[in-house]
PDB file of C-alpha atoms in Angstrom:
ATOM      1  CA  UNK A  60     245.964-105.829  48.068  1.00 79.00           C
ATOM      2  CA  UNK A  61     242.946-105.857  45.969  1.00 88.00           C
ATOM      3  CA  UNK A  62     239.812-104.581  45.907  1.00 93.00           C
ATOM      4  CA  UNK A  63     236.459-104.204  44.227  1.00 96.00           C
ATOM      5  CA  UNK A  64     233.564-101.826  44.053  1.00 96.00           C
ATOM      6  CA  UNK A  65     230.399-102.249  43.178  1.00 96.00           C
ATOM      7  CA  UNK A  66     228.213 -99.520  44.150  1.00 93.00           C
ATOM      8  CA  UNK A  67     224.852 -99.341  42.032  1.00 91.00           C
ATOM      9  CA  UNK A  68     222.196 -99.586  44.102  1.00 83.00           C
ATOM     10  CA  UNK A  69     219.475-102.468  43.497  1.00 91.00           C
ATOM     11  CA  UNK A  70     219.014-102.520  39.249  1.00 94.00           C
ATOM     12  CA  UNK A  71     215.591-103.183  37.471  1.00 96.00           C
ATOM     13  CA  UNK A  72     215.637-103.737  33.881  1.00 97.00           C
ATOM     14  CA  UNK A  73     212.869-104.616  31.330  1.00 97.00           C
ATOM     15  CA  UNK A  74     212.655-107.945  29.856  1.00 97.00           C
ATOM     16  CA  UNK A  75     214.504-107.830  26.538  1.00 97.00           C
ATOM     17  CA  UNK A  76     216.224-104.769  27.136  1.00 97.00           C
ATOM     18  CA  UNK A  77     219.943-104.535  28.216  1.00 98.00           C
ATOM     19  CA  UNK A  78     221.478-103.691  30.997  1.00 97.00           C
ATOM     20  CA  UNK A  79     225.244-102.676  32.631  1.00 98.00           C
ATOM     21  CA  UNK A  80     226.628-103.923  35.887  1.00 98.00           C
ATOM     22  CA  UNK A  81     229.279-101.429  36.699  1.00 97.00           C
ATOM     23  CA  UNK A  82     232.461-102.782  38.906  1.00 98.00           C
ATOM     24  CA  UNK A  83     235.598-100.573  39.582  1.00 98.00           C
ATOM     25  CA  UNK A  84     238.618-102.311  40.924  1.00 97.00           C
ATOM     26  CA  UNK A  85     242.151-101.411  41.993  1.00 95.00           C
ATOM     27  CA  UNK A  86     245.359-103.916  42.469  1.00 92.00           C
ATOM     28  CA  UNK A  87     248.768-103.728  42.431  1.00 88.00           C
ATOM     29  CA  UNK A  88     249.556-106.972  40.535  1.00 87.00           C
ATOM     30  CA  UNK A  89     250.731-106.323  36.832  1.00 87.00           C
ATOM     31  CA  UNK A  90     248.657-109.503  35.539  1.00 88.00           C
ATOM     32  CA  UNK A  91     245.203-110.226  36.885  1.00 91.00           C
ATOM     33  CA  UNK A  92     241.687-111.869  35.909  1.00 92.00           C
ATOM     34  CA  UNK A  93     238.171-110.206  35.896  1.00 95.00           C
ATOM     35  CA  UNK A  94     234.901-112.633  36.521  1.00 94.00           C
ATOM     36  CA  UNK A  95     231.226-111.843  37.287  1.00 97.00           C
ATOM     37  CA  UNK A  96     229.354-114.548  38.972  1.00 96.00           C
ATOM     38  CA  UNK A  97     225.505-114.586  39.108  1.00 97.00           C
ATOM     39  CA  UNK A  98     223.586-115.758  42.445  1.00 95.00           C
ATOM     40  CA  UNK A  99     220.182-116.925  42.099  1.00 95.00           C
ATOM     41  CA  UNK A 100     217.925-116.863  45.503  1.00 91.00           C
ATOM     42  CA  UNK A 101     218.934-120.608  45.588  1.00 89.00           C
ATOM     43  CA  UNK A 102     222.655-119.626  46.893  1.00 90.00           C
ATOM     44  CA  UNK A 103     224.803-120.681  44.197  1.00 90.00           C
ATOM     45  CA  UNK A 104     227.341-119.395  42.365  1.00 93.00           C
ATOM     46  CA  UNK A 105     227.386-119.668  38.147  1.00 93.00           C
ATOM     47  CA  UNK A 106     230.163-118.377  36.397  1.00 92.00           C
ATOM     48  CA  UNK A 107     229.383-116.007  33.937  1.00 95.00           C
ATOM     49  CA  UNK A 108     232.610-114.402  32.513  1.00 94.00           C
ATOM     50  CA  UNK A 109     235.832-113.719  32.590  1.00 93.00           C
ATOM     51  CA  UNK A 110     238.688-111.167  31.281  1.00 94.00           C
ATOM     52  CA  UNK A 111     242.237-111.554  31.765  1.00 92.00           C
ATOM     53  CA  UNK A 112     244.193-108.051  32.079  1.00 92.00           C
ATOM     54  CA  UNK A 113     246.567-108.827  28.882  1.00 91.00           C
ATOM     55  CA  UNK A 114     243.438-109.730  26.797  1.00 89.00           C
ATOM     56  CA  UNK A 115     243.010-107.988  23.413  1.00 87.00           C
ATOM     57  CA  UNK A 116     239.426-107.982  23.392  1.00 93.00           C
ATOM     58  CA  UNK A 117     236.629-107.330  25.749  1.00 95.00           C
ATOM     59  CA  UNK A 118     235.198-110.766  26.440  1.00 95.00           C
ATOM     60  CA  UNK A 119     231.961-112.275  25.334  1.00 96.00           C
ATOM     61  CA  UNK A 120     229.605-115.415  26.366  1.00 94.00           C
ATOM     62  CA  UNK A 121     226.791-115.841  25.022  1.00 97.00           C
ATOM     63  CA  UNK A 122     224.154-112.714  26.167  1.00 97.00           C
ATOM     64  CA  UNK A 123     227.172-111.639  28.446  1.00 98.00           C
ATOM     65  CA  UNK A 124     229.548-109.412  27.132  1.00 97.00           C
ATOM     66  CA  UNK A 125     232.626-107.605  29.559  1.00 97.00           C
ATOM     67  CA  UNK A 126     233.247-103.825  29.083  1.00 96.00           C
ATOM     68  CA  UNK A 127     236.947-104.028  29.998  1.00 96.00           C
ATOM     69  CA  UNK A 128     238.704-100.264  30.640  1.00 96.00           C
ATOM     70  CA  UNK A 129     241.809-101.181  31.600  1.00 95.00           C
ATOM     71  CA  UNK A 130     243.039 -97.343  31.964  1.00 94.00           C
ATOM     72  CA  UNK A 131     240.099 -96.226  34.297  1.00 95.00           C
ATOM     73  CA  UNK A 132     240.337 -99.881  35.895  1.00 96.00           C
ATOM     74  CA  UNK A 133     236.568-101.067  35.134  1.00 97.00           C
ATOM     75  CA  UNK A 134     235.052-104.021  33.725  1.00 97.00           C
ATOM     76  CA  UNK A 135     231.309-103.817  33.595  1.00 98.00           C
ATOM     77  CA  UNK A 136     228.835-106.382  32.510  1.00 98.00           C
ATOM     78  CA  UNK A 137     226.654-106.096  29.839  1.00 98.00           C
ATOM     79  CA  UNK A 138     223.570-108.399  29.162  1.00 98.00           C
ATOM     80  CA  UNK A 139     221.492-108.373  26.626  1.00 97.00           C
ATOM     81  CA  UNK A 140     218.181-108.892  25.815  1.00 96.00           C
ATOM     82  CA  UNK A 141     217.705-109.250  29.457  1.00 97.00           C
ATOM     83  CA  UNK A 142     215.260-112.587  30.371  1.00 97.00           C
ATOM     84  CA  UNK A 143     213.267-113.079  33.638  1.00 97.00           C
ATOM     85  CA  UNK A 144     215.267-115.631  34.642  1.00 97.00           C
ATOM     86  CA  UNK A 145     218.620-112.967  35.037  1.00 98.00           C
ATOM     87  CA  UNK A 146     217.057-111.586  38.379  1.00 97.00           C
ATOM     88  CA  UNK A 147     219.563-112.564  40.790  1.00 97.00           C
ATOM     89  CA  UNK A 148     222.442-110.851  42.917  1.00 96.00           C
ATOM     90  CA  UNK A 149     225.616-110.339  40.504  1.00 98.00           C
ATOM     91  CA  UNK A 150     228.944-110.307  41.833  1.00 97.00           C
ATOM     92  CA  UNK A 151     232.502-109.239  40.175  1.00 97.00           C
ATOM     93  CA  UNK A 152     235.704-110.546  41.349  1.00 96.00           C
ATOM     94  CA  UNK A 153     239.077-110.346  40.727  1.00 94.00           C
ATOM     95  CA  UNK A 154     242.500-112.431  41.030  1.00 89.00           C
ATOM     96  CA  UNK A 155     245.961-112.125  40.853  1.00 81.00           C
ATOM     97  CA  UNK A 156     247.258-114.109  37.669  1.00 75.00           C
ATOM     98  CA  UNK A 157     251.007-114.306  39.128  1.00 69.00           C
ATOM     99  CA  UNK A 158     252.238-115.965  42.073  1.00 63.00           C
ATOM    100  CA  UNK A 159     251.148-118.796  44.283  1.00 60.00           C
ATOM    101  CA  UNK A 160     248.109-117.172  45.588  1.00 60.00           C
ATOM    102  CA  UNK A 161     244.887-117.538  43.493  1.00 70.00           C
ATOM    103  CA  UNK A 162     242.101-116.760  45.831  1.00 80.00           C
ATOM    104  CA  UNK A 163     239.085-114.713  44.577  1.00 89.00           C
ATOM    105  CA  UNK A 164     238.475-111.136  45.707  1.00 92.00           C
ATOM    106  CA  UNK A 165     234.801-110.196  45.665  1.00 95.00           C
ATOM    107  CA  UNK A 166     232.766-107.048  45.556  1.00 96.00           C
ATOM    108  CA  UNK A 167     229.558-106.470  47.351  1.00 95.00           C
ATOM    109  CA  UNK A 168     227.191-107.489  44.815  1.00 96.00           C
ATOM    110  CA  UNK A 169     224.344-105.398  42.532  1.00 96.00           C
ATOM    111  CA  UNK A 170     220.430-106.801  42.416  1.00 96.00           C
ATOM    112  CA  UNK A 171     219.126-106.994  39.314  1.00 97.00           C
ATOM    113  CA  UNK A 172     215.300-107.383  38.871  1.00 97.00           C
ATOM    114  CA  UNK A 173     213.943-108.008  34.985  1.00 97.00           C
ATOM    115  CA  UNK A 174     210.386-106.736  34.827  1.00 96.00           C
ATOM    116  CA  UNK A 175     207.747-108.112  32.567  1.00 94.00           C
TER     117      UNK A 175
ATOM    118  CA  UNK B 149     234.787-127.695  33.749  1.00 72.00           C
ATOM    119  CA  UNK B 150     234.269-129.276  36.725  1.00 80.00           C
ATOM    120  CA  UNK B 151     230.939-130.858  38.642  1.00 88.00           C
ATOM    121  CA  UNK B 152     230.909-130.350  42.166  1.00 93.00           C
ATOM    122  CA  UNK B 153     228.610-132.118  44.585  1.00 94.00           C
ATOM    123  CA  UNK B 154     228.189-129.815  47.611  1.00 96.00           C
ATOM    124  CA  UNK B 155     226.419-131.783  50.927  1.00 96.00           C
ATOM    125  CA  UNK B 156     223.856-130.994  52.504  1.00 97.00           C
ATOM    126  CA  UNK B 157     222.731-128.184  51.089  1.00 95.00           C
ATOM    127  CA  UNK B 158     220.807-126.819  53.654  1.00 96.00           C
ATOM    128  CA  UNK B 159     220.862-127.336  57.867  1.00 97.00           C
ATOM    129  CA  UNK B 160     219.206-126.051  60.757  1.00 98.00           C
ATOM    130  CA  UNK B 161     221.478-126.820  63.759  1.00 97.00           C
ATOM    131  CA  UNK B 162     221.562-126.267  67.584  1.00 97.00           C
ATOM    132  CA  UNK B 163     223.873-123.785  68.688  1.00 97.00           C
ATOM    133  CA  UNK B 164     226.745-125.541  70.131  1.00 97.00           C
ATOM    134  CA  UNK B 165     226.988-128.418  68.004  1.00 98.00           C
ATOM    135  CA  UNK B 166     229.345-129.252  65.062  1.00 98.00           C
ATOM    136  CA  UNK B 167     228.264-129.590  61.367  1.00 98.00           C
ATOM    137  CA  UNK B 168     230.473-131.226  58.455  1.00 98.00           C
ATOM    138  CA  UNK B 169     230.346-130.038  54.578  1.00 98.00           C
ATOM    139  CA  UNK B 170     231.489-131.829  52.062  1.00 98.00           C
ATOM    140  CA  UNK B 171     232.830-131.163  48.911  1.00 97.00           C
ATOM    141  CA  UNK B 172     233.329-133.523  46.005  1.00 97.00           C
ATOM    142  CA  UNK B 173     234.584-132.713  42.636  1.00 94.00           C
ATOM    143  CA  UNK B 174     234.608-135.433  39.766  1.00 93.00           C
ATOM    144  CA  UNK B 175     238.259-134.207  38.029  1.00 89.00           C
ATOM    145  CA  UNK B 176     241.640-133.569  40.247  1.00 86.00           C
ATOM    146  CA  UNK B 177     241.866-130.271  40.810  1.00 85.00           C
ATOM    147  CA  UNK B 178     244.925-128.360  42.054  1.00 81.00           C
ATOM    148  CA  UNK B 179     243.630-125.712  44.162  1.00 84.00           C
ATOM    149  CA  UNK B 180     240.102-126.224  46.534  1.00 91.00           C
ATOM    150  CA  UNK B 181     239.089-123.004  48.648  1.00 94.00           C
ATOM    151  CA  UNK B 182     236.216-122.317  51.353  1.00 96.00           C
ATOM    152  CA  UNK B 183     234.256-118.813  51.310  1.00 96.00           C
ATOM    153  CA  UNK B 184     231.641-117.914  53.955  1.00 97.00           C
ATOM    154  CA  UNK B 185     228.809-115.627  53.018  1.00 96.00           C
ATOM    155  CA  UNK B 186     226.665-113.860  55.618  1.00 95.00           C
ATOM    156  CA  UNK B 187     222.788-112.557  54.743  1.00 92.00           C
ATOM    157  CA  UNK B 188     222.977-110.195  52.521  1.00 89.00           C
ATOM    158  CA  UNK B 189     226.877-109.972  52.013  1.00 91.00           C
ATOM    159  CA  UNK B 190     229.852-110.753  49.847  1.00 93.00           C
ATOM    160  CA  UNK B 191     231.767-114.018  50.167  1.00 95.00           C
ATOM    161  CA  UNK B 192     234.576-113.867  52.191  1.00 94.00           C
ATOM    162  CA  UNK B 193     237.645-116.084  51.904  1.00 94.00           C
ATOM    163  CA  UNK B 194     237.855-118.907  54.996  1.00 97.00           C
ATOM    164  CA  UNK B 195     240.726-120.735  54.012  1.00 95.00           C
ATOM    165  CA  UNK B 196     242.778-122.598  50.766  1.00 93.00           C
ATOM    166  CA  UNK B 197     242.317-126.619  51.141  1.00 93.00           C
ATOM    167  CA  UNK B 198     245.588-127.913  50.867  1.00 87.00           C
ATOM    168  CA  UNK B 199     245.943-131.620  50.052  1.00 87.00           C
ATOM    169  CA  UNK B 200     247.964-133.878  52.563  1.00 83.00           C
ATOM    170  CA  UNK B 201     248.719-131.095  54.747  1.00 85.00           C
ATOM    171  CA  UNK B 202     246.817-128.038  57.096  1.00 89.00           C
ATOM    172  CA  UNK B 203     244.790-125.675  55.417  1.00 92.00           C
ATOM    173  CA  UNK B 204     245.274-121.913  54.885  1.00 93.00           C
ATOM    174  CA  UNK B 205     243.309-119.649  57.090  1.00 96.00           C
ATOM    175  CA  UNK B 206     242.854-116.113  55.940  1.00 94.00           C
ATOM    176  CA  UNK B 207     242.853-113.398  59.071  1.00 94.00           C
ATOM    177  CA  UNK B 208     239.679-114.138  61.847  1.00 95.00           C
ATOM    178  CA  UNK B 209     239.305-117.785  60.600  1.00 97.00           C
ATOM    179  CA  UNK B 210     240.956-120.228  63.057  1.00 96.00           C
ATOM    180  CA  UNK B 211     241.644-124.073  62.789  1.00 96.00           C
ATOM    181  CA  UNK B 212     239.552-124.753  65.935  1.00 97.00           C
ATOM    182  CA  UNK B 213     236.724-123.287  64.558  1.00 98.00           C
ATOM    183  CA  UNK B 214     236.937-124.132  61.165  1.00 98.00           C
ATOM    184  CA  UNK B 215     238.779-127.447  60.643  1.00 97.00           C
ATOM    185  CA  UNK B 216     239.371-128.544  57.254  1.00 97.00           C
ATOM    186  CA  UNK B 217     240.430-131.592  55.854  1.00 94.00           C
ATOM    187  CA  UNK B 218     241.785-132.675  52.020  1.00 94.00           C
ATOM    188  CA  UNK B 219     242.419-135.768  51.962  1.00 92.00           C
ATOM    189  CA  UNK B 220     243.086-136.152  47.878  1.00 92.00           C
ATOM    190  CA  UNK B 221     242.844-134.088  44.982  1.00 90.00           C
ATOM    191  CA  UNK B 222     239.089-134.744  44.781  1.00 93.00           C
ATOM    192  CA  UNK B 223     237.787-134.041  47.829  1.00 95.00           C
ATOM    193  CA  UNK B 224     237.272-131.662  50.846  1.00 96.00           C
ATOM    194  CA  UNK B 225     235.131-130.625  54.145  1.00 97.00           C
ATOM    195  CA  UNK B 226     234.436-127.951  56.173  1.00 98.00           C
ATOM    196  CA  UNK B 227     233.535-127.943  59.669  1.00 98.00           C
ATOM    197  CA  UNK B 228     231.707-125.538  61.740  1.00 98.00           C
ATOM    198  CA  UNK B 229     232.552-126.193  65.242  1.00 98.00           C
ATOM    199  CA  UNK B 230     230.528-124.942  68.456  1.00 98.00           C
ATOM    200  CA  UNK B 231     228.150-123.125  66.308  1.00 97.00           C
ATOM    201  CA  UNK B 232     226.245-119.977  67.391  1.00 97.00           C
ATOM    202  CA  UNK B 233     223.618-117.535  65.820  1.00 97.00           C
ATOM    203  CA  UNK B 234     226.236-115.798  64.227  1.00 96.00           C
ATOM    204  CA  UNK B 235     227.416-118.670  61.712  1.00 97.00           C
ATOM    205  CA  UNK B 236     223.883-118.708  59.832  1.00 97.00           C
ATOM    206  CA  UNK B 237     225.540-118.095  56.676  1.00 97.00           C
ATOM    207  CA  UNK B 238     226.119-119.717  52.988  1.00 96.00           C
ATOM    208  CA  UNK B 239     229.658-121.550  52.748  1.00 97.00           C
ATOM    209  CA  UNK B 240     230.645-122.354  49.616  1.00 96.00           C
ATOM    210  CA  UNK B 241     233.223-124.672  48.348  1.00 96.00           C
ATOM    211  CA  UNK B 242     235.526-123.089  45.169  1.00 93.00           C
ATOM    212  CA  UNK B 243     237.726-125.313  42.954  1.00 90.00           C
ATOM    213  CA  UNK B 244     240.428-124.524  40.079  1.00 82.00           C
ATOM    214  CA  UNK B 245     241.250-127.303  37.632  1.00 73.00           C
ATOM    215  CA  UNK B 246     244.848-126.003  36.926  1.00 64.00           C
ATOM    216  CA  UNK B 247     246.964-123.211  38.214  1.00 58.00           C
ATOM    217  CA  UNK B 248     246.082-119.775  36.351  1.00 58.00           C
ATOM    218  CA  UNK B 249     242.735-121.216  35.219  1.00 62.00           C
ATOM    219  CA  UNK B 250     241.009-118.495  33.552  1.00 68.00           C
ATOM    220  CA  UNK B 251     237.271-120.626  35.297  1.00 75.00           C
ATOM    221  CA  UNK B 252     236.507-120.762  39.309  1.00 82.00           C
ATOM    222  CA  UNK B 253     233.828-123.088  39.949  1.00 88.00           C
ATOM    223  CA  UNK B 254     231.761-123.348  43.127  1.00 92.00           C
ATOM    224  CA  UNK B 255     229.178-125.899  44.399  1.00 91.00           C
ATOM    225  CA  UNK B 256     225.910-125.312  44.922  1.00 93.00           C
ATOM    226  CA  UNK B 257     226.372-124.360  48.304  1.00 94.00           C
ATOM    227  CA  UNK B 258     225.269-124.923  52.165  1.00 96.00           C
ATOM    228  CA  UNK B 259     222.578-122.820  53.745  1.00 95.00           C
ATOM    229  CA  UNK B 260     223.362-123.370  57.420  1.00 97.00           C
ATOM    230  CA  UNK B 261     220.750-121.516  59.994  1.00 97.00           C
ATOM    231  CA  UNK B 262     222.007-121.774  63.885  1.00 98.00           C
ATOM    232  CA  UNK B 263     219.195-121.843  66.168  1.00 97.00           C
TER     233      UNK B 263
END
């Protein structure tokens, strides 16, 4: 089984500062993916990121950037130079990598507000 | 990448009635998924879109209540059957473009309100 936590409370950052989105997650599968999505009030869902469990380096895109800890099982977002327009709900999610079963696996989500 | 074209994107329905999602994708992709998301929640898995054959419910989602169809590699829908208060959610429709796909994509999403 899988799971994820995500247990900051609602985040507020100021515009052009960065921020971290923590997530925690714990699996059994020896090969897995990491991804973050970002919801915007409108309901969708925009992939953001994502870090496979063999990757070498922490992954990057664009202002995103993953802080993968494979030991302590984390994999927190980072975004820099934070804009208005990040204020949304943020969700990390994991999959198995192996086997026939690909479904997603999501935590509970962190607000983030950017202030002016 | 792929596009998908979620429809509608919004509904207010009678309780009781029946509403149809569809999901279109402009590439053949290999694996299509549905995912539910209450206010204020996390998405939860519904069921894997298989094509030519019955879906894959996950544990408390039923084929009476949630038939799905696939009819190509293209192409899905969801229906909410006998709807009541408690279905007022987001479903969203998930594609991968090839097995291990390091991408999920999801459509933009239907906000369904039961009245």
């Amino acid at each position: 089984a899988q799971k994820i936590t995500q247990t900051q409370p609602g985040m507020f950052v100021q515009e052009k500062e960065a921020v971290t989105l923590d997530c925690t997650y714990d699996t059994s599968d020896p090969s897995y993916g990491l991804f973050w999505y970002k919801q915007p009030s409108s309901g969708e869902m925009i992939f953001l990121i994502y870090q496979g469990s063999y990757d070498q380096q922490n992954a990057t895109e664009g202002r995103y950037s993953l802080n993968f800890q494979k030991a302590r099982k984390s994999a927190n977002l980072v975004i820099s130079a934070s804009q208005l327009g990040d204020s949304a709900m943020y969700f990390c999610a994991m999959r198995a990598t192996t086997g026939a079963n690909s479904k997603l696996t999501f935590g509970k989500g962190i607000t983030l507000s950017v202030r002016p | 990448s792929a596009v998908i074209s979620q429809k509608p994107s919004r509904d207010i329905c009678q309780r009781g009635t029946s509403l149809t999602i569809q999901c279109q994708v402009d590439s053949q992709v290999t694996m299509m998924f549905w995912y539910r998301q209450q206010p204020g929640q996390s998405l939860t898995l519904i069921a894997t879109a298989n094509q030519g054959s019955e879906a894959t419910y996950e544990s408390g989602f039923v084929i009476d209540k949630f038939p799905i169809s696939r009819p190509n590699l293209t192409f899905s829908t969801l229906t909410v059957s006998n709807m009541s208060p408690e279905d007022s959610s987001i479903y969203l429709c998930s594609v991968e473009t090839r097995l291990g796909n390091t991408e999920a994509f999801f459509g933009q999403g239907t906000r369904l309100t039961v009245v």
